[in-house]
Coordinates of C-alpha atoms in Angstrom, one line a residue:
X1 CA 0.0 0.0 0.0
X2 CA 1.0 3.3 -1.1
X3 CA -0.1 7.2 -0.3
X4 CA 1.5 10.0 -2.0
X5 CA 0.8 13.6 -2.1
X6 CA 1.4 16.4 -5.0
X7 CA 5.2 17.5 -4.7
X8 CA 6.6 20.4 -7.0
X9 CA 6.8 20.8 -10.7
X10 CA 4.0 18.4 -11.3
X11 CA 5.3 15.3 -9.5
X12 CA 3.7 13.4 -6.8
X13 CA 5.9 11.6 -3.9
X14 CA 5.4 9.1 -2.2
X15 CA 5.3 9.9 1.5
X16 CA 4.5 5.9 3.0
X17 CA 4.5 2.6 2.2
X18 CA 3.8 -0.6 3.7
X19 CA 4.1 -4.2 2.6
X20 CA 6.7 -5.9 0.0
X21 CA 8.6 -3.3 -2.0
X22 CA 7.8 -0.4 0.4
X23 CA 11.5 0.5 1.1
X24 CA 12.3 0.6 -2.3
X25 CA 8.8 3.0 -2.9
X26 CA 10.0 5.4 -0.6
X27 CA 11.1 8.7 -1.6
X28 CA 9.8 7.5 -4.9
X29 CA 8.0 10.2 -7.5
X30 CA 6.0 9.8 -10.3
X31 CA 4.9 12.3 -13.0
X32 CA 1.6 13.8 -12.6
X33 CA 1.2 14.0 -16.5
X34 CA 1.5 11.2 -19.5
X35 CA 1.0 8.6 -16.4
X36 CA -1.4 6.4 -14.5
X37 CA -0.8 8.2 -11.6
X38 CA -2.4 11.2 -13.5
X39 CA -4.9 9.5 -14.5
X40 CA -5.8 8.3 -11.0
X41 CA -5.2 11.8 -9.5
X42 CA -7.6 14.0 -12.1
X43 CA -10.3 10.2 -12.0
X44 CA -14.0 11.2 -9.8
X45 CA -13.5 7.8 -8.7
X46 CA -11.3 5.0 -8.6
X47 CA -8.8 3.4 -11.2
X48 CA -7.9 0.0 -11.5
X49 CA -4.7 -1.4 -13.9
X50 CA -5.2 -5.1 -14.2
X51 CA -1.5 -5.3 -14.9
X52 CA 0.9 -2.7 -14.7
X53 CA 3.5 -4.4 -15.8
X54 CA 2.7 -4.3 -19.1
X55 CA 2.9 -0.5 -19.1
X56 CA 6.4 -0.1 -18.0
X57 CA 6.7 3.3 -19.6
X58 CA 3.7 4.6 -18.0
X59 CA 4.5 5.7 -14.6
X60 CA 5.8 2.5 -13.5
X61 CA 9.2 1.1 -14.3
X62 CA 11.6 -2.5 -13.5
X63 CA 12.5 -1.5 -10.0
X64 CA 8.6 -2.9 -8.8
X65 CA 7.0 -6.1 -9.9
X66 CA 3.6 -5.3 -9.6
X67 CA 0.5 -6.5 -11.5
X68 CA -2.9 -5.3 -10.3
X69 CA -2.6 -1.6 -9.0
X70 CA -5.7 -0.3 -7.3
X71 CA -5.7 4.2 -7.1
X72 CA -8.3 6.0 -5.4
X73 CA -7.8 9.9 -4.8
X74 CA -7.8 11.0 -1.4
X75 CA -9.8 14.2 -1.4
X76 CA -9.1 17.0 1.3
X77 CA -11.7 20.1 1.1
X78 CA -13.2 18.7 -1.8
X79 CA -10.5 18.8 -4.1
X80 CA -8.0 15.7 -4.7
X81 CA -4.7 16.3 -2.6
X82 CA -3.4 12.4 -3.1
X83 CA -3.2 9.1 -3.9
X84 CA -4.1 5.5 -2.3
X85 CA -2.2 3.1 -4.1
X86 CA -2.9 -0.5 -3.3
X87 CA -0.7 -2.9 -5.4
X88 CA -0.6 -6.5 -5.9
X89 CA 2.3 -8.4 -6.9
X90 CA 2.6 -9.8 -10.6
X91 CA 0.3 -12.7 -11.0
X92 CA -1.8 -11.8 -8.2
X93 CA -6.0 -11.6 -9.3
X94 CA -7.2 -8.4 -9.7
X95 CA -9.2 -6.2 -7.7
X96 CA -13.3 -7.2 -6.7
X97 CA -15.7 -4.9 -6.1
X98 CA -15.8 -5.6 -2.3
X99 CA -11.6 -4.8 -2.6
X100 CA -12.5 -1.3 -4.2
X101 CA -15.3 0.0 -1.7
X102 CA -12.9 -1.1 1.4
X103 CA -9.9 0.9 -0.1
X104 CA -12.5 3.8 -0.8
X105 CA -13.6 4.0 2.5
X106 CA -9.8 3.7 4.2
X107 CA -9.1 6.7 2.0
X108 CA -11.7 8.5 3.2
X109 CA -10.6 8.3 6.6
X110 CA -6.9 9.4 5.3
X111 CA -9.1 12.8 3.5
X112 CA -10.8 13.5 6.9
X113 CA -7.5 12.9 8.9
X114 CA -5.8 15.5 6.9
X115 CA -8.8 17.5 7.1
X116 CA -8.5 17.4 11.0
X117 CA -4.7 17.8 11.0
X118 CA -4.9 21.5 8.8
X119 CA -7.4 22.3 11.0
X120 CA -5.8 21.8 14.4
X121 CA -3.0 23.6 12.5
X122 CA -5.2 26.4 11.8
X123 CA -6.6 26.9 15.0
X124 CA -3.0 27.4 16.0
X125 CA -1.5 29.8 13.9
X126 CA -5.1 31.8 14.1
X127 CA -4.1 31.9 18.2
X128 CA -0.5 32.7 18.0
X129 CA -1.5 35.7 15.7
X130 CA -4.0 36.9 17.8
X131 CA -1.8 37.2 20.9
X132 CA 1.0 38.5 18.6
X133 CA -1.7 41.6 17.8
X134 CA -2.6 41.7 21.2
X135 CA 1.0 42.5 21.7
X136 CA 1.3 44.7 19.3
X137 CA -1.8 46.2 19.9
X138 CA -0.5 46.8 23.7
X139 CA 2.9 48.4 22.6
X140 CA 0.8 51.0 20.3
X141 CA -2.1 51.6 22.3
X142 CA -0.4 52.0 25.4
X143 CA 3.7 52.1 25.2
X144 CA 4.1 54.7 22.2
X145 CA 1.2 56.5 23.1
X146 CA 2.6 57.1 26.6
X147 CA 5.9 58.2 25.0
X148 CA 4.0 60.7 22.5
X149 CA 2.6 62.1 25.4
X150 CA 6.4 62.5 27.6
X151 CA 8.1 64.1 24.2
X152 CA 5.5 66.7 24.2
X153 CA 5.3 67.1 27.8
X154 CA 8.9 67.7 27.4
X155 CA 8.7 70.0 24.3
X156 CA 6.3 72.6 26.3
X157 CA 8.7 72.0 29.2
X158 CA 11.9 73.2 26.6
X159 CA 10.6 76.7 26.0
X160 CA 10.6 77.2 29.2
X161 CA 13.9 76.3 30.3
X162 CA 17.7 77.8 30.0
X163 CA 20.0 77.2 27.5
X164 CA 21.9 74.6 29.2
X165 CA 18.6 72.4 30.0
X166 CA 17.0 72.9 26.7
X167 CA 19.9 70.8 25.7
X168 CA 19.2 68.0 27.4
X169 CA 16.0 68.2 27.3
X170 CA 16.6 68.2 23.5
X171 CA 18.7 65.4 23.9
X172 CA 15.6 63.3 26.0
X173 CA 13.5 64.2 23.3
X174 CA 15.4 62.4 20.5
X175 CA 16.1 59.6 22.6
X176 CA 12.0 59.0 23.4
X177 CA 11.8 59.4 18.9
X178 CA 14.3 56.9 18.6
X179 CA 12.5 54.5 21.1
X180 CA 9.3 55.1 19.3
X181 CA 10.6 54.5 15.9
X182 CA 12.0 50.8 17.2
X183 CA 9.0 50.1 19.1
X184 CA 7.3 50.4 16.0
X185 CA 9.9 49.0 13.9
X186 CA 9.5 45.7 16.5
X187 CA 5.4 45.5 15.9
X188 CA 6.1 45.4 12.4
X189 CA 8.0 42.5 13.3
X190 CA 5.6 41.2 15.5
X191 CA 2.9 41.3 13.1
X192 CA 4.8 40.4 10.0
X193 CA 6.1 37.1 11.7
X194 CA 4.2 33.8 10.5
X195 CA 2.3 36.2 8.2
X196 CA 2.4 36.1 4.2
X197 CA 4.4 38.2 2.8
X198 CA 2.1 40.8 2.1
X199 CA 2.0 43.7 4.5
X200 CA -0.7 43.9 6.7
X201 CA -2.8 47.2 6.8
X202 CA -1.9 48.1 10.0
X203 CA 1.5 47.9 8.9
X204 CA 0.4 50.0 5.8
X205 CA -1.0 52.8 7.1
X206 CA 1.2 53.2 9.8
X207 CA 4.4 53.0 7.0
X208 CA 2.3 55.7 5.2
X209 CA 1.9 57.9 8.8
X210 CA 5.7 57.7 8.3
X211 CA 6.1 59.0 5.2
X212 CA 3.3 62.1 5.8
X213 CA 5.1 63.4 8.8
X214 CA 6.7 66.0 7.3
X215 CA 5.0 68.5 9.9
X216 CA 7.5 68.1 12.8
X217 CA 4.9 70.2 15.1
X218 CA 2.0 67.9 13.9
X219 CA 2.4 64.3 14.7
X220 CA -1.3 62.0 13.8
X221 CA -2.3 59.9 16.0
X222 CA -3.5 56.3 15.0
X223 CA -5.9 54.4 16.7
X224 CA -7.3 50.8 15.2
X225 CA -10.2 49.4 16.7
X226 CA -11.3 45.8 15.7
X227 CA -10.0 42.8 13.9
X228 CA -9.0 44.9 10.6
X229 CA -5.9 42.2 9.6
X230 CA -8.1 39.5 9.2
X231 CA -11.5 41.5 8.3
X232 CA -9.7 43.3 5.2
X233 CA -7.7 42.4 2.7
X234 CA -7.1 41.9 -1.0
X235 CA -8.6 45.6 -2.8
X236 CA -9.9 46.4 -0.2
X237 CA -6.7 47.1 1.7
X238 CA -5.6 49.0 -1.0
X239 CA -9.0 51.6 -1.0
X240 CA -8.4 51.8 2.8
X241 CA -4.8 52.6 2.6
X242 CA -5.3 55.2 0.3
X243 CA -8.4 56.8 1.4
X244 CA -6.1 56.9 5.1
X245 CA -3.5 58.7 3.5
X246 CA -5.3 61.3 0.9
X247 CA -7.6 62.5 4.2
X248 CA -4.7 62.9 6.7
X249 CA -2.5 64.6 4.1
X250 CA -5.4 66.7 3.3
X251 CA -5.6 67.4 6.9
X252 CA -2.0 68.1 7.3
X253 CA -1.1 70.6 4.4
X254 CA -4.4 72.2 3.3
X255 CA -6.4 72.2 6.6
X256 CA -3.5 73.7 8.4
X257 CA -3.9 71.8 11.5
X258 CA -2.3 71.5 14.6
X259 CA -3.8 67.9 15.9
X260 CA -4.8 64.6 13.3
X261 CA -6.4 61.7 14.6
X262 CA -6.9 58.5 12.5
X263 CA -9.2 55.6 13.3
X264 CA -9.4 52.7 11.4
X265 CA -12.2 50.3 12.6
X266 CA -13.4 47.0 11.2
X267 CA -16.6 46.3 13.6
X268 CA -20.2 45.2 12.6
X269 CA -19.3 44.6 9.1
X270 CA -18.0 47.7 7.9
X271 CA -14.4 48.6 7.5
X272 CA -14.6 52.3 8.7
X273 CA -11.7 55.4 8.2
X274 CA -12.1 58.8 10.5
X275 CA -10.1 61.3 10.6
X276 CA -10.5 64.0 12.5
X277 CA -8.5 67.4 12.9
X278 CA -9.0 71.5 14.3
X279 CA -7.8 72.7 11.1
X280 CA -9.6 75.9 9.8
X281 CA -11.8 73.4 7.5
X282 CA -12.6 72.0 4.1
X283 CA -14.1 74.1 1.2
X284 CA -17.9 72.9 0.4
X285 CA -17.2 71.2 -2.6
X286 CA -16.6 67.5 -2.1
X287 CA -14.8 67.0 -5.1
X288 CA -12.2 69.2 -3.9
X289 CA -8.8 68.3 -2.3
X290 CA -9.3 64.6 -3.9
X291 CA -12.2 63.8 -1.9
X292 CA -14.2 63.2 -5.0
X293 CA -12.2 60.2 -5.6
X294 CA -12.5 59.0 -1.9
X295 CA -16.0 59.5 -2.7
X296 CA -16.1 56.8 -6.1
X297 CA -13.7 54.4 -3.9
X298 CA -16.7 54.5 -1.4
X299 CA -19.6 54.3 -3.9
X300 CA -18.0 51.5 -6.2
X301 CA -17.6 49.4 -2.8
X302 CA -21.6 50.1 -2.0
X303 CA -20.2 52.4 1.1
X304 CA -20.4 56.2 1.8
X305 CA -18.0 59.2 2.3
X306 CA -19.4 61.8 5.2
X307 CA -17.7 64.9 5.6
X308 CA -18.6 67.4 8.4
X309 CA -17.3 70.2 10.5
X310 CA -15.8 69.5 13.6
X311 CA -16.2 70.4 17.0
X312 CA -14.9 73.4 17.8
X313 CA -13.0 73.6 14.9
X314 CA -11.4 71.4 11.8
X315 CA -12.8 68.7 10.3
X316 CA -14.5 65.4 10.7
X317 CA -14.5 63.2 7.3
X318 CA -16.1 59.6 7.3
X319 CA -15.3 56.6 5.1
X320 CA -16.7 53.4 5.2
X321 CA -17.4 50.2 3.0
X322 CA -18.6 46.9 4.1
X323 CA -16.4 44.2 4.7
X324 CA -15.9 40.5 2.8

């Protein structure tokens, strides 16, 4: 007996044998294509050979001796993943009826195994990511903000002081940026580690907060509320990550403002984007400073674009599309 599984460049490999011949079946591949095992693998059903060894170029060559060859697909989420090979040495009767449903049913069990197995393995990877974000999450929510709020304590503290302490204070200052910039550089990390390769959004948008501040009096604040790694992704991702950085840059260079906050919620089946800001305010028209195009991104995704004056002053704009 023989199971195999789909290898690279179209070739499956066989992963255990038992019985006469399996040492020399081990480790063993056979081409997917021009071959009974193809046959077998792309088969709704089982495929029997009444003698394989008159085939020999056909999958099989001299180092086996065996006649009858039984192949039934083992099917994993409804899609063939490999192969039960039951073989019968030359000479050997071929395979009954009874023979075939028994070898159906053990590969079955071998499809609902695997089944089992990539779900335990999911369950795991799903926990180990969530308490990698709830790490991350912490040293966001928690550690930088804390740090944003000493560097500016200390910046109102610098005007105030003589020459001779504004220095070090100066000197605190850059160390608490430099500590910010590798906490951050360690939740990319964080997040980024059994992930694909793709960035994640948090990752994104706070790459592109990066790249905006080029206001060293302004610094946004980013807030994420909800599970927006696993909620959004694919185009989505992209409409979010660029709605996020047209509205703060808006609210950094035209607005004029002093304080941007950015909240990126995926809750209730909506993947929402708010920024908020005490600029002097947006012109009436919509479709000015590139908010008619965060207005199509939000219509071709079935969502809206709100955009209202803030309280006391600035500017409160609201984007939000449903989620997958």
């Amino acid at each position: 007996m023989v199971a195999g599984a789909v290898g690279s460049r179209g070739q499956l490999v066989v992963e255990h044998a038992e019985g006469h011949g399996a040492e020399s079946m081990l480790a063993l591949s056979f081409p997917v294509e021009g071959t009974f095992v193809g046959l077998a693998f792309d088969a709704d059903g089982p495929l029997v050979i009444p003698d394989v060894s008159r085939h020999p170029t056909y999958g099989f060559d001299e180092q086996v001796d065996f006649g009858p060859v039984l192949f039934v697909p083992v099917v994993v989420g409804g899609a063939p993943a490999g192969l039960l090979a039951v073989c019968r040495r030359l000479g050997r009767p071929t395979f009954t009826a009874r023979d075939i449903t028994t070898v159906e049913a053990f590969a079955l069990h071998l499809g609902l195994a695997h089944e089992r197995l990539e779900s335990r393995e999911s369950r795991r990877r799903v926990t180990l990511m969530e308490d990698r974000e709830r790490i991350a999450q912490d040293l966001h929510d928690h550690v930088i903000q804390r740090l944003f709020a000493t560097g500016m304590n200390l910046q109102v503290a610098v005007g105030r002081a003589d020459e001779s302490l504004r220095q070090v204070l100066d000197r605190q200052i850059e160390e608490i940026d430099d500590a910010i910039v590798q906490i951050r550089q360690s939740i990319f990390a964080i997040r980024g580690a059994g992930r694909p390769a793709a960035p994640s959004l948090r990752a994104r948008i706070l790459e592109i907060i990066e790249r905006v501040e080029d206001h060293p009096q302004v610094r946004p604040t980013v807030t994420f509320m909800g599970p927006v790694d696993l909620l959004v992704d694919g185009e989505l991702t992209d409409d979010v990550v660029a709605v996020s950085t047209e509205a703060v840059t808006n609210a950094l260079r035209h607005a004029a403002a002093d304080h941007v906050e950015l909240t990126v919620s995926a809750v209730g089946g909506q993947v929402t984007v708010e920024v908020q800001d005490d600029g002097r305010g947006m012109a009436a028209d919509l479709d000015g400073h590139g908010l008619g195009n965060l207005r199509r991104r939000a219509e071709n995704r079935g969502g809206r674009l709100e955009v209202a004056h803030n309280v006391p002053t600035g500017t409160r704009l609201l984007w939000s599309a449903p989620t997958p």
